[in-house]
mmCIF file of C-alpha atoms and ligand atoms in Angstrom:
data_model
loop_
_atom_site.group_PDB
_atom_site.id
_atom_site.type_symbol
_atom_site.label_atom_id
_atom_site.label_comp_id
_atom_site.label_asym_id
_atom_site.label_seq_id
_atom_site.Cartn_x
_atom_site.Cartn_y
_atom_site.Cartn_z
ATOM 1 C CA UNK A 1 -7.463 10.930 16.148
ATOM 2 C CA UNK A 2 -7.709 8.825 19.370
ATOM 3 C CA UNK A 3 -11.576 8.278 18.935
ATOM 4 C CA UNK A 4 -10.425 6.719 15.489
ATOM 5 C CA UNK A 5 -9.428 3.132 17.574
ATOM 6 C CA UNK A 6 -6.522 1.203 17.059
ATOM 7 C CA UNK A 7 -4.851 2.531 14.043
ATOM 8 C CA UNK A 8 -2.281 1.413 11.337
ATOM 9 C CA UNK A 9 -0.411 2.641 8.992
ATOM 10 C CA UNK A 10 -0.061 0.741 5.817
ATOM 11 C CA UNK A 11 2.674 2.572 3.809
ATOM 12 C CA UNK A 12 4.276 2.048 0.027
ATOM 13 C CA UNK A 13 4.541 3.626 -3.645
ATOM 14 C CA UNK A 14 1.165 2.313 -4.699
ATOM 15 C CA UNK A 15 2.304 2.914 -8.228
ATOM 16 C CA UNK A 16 -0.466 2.076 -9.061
ATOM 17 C CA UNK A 17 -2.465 0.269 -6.430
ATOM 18 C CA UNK A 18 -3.000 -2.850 -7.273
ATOM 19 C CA UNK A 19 -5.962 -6.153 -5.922
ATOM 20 C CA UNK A 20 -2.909 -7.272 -3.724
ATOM 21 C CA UNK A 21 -2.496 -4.074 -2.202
ATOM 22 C CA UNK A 22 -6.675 -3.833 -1.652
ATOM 23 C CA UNK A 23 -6.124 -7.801 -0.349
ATOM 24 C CA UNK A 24 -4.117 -6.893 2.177
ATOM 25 C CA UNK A 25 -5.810 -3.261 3.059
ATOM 26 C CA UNK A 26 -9.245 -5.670 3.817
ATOM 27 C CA UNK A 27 -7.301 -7.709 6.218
ATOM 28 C CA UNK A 28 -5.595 -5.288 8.120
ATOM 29 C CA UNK A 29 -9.574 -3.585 8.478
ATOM 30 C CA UNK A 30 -10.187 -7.177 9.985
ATOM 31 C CA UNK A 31 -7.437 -6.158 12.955
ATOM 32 C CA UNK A 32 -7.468 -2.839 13.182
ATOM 33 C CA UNK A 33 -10.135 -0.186 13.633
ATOM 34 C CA UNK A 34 -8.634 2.181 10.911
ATOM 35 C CA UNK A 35 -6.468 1.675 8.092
ATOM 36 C CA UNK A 36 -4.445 4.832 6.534
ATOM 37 C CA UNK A 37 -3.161 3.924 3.026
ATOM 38 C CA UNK A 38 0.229 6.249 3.248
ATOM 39 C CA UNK A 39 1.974 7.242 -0.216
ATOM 40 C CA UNK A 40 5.503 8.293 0.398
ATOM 41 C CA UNK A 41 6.373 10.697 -1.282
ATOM 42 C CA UNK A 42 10.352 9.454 -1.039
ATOM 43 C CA UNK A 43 10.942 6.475 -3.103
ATOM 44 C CA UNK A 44 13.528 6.160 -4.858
ATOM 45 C CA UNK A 45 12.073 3.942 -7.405
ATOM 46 C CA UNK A 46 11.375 5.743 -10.770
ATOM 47 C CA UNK A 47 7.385 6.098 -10.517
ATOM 48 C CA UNK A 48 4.857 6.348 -13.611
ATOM 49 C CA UNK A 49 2.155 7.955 -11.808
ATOM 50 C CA UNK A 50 2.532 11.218 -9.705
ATOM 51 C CA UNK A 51 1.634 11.236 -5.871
ATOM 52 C CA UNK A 52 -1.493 12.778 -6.428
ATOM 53 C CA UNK A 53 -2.256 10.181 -9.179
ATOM 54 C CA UNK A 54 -1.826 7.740 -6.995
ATOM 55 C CA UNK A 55 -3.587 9.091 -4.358
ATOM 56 C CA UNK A 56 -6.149 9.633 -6.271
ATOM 57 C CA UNK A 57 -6.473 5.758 -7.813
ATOM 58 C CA UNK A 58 -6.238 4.739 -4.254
ATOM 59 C CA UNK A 59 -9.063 6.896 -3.066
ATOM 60 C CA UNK A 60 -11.231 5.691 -6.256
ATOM 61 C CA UNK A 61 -10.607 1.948 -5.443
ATOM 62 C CA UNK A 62 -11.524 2.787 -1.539
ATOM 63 C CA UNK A 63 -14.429 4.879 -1.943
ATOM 64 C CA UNK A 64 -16.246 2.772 0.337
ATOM 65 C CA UNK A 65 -14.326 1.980 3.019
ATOM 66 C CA UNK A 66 -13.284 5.729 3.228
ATOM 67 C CA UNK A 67 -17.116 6.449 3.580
ATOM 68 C CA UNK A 68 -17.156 4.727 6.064
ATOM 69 C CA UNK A 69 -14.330 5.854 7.990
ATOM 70 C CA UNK A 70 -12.358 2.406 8.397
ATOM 71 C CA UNK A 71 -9.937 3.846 5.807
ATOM 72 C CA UNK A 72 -8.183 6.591 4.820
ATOM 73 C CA UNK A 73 -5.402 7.967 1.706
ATOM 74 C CA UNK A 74 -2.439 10.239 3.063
ATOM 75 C CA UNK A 75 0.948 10.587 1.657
ATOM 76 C CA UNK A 76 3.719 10.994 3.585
ATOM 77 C CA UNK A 77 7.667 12.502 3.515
ATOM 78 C CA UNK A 78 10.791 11.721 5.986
ATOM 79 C CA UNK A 79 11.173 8.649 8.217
ATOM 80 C CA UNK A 80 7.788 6.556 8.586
ATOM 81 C CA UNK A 81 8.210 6.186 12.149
ATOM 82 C CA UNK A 82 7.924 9.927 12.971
ATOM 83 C CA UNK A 83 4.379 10.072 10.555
ATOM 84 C CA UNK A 84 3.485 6.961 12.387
ATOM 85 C CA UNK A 85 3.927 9.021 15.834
ATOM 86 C CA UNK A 86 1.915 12.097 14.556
ATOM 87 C CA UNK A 87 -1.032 9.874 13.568
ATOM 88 C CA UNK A 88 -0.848 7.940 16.909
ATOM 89 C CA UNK A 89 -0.316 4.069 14.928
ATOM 90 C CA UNK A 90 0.267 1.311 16.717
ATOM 91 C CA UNK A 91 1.474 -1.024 14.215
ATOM 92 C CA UNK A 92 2.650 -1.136 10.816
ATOM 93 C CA UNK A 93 1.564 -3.158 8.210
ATOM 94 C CA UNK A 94 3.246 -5.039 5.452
ATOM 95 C CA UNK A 95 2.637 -7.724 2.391
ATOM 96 C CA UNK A 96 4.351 -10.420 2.042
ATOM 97 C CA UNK A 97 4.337 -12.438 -1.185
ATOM 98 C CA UNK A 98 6.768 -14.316 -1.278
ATOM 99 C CA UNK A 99 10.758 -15.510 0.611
ATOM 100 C CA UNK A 100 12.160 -13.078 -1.497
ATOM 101 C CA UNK A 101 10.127 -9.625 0.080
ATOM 102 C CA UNK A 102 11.217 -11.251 3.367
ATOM 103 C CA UNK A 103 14.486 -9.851 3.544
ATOM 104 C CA UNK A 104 14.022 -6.287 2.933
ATOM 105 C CA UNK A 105 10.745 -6.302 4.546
ATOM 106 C CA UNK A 106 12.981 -7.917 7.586
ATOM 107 C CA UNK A 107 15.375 -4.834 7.571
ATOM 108 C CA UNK A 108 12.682 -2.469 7.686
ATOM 109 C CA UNK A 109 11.025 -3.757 10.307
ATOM 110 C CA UNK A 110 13.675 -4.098 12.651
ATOM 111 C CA UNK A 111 15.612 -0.932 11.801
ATOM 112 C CA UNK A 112 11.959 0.996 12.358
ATOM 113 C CA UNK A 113 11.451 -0.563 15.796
ATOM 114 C CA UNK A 114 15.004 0.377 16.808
ATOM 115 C CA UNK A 115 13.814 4.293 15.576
ATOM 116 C CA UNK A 116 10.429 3.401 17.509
ATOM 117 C CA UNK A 117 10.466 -0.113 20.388
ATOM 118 C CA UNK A 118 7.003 0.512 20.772
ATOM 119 C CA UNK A 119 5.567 0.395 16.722
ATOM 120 C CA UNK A 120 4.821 -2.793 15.968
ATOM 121 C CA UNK A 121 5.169 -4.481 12.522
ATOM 122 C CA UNK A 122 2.685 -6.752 10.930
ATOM 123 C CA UNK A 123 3.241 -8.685 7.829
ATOM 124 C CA UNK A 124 -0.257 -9.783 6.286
ATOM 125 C CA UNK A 125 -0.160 -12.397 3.351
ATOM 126 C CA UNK A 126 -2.470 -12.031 0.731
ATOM 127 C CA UNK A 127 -4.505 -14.495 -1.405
ATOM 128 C CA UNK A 128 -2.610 -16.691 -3.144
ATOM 129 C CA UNK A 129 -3.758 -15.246 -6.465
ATOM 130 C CA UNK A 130 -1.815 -11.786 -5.892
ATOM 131 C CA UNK A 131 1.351 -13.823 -4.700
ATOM 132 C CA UNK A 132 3.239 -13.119 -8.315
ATOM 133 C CA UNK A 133 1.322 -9.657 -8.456
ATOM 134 C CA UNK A 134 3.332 -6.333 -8.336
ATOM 135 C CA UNK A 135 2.876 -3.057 -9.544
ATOM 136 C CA UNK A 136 5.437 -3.210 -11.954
ATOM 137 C CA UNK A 137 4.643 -6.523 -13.361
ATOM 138 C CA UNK A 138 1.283 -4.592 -13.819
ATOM 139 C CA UNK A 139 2.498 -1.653 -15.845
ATOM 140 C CA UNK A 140 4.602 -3.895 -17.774
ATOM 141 C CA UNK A 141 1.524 -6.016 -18.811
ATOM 142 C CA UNK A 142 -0.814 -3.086 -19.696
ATOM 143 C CA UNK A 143 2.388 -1.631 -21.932
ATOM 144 C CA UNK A 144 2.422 -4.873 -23.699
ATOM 145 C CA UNK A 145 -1.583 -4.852 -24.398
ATOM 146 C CA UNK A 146 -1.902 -8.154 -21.487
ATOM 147 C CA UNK A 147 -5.578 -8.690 -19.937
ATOM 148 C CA UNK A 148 -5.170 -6.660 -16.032
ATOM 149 C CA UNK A 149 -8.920 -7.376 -15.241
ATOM 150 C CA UNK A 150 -7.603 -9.792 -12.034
ATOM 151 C CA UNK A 151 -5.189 -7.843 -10.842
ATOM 152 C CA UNK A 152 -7.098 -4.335 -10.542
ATOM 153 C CA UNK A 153 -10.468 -2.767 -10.231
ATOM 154 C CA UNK A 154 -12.155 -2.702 -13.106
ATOM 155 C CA UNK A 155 -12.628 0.799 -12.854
ATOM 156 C CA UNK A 156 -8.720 2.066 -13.026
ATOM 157 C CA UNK A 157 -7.565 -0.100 -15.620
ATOM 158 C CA UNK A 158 -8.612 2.437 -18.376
ATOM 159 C CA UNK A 159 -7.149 5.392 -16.557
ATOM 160 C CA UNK A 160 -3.495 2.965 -16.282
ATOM 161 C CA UNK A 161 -3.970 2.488 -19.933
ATOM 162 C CA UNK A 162 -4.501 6.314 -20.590
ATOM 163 C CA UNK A 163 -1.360 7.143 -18.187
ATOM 164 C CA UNK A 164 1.174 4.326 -20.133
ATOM 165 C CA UNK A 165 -0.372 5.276 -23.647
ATOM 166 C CA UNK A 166 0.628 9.291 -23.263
ATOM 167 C CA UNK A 167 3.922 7.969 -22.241
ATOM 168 C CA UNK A 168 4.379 6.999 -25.916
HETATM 169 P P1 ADP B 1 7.150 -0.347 -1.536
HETATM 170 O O1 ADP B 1 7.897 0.471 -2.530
HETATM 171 O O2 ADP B 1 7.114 0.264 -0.172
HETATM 172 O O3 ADP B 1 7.490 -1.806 -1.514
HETATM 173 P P2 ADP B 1 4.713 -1.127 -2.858
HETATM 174 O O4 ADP B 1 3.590 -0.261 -3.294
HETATM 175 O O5 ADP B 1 5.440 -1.891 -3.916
HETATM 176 O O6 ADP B 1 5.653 -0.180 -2.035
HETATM 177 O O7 ADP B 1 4.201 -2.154 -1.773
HETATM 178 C C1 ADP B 1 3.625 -1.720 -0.578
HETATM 179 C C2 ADP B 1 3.405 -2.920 0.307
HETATM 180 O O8 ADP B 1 2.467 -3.782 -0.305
HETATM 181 C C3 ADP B 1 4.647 -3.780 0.542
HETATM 182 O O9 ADP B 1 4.583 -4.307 1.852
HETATM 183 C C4 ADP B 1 4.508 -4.881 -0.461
HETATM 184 O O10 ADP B 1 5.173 -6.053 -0.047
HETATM 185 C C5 ADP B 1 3.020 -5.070 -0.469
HETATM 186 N N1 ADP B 1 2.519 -5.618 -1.718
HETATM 187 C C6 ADP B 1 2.757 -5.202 -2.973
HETATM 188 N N2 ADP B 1 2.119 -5.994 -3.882
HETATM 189 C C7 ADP B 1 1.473 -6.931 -3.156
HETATM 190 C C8 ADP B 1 0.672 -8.073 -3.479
HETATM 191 N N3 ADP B 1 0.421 -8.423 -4.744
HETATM 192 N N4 ADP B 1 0.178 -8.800 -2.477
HETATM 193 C C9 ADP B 1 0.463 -8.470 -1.205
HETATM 194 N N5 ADP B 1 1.214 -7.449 -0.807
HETATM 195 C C10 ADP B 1 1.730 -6.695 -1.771
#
């Protein structure tokens, strides 16, 4: 893991990944020498697509960078600090869109380097474009028949369609 560089760990739901996810993934490649994408496999939000699913949409939309070992797809379970400290991270890193992700995104930060003083937390903003994105604005858009070809690759949006339609 060590000859891997300086490593971060960008963790979330990713249900489903999203451009401003992939924004932010491309910066953090710009800082770090490897990015893992990290699926937790806690949340307590209701999720449409399945871990795997979503592991599996991330890995599509990072097929390069994965080939070419500046990024990686792993899920995770339990506190993020501790799968942080197993994959030898140095930082976290975060989105921010807008004032309102500040305060949670605030907590989190600051309760995780009280679990871990020496993980660092680093909030990238993406394009201004993917400011008003989210992953559940996206689902609610393909339910309602909206145009997603901004907000995600090309590539996934039939396979979000697919996963909403057998929903019913
Ligand atoms: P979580 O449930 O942990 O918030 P998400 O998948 O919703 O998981 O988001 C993961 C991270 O990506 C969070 O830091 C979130 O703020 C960020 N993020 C989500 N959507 C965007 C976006 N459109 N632009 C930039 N960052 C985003």
């Amino acid at each position: 893991m060590s000859n891997q560089g300086r490593i971060v760990v960008y963790p979330g739901s990713f249900d489903p990944v999203t451009n401003g996810h992939l924004d932010i993934i491309h910066r953090a490649r710009h800082i770090f020498d490897h990015v893992i994408v990290a699926v937790t496999q806690n949340s307590a939000k209701n999720s449409l697509f399945t871990v795997q699913e979503r592991v599996d949409l991330l890995s599509a939309a990072l097929k390069k960078e994965i080939r070419s070992r500046s990024v990686s797809v792993d899920t995770f379970s339990g506190l993020l600090v501790d799968y942080c400290r197993r994959r030898r991270a140095v930082a976290v890193a975060r989105g921010l869109r807008a004032l309102s992700d500040f305060e949670y995104e605030f907590q989190m930060a600051l309760m995780n380097r009280h679990l871990a003083p020496k993980l660092e937390t680093v909030f990238l903003m993406p394009d201004e474009k993917y400011t008003y994105l989210s992953s559940t604005l996206l689902k609610e858009i393909v339910r309602l028949g909206g145009d997603v070809g901004r907000f995600v690759p090309a590539a996934l949006v039939p396979k979000i369609r697919q996963k909403l339609a057998g929903r019913g």
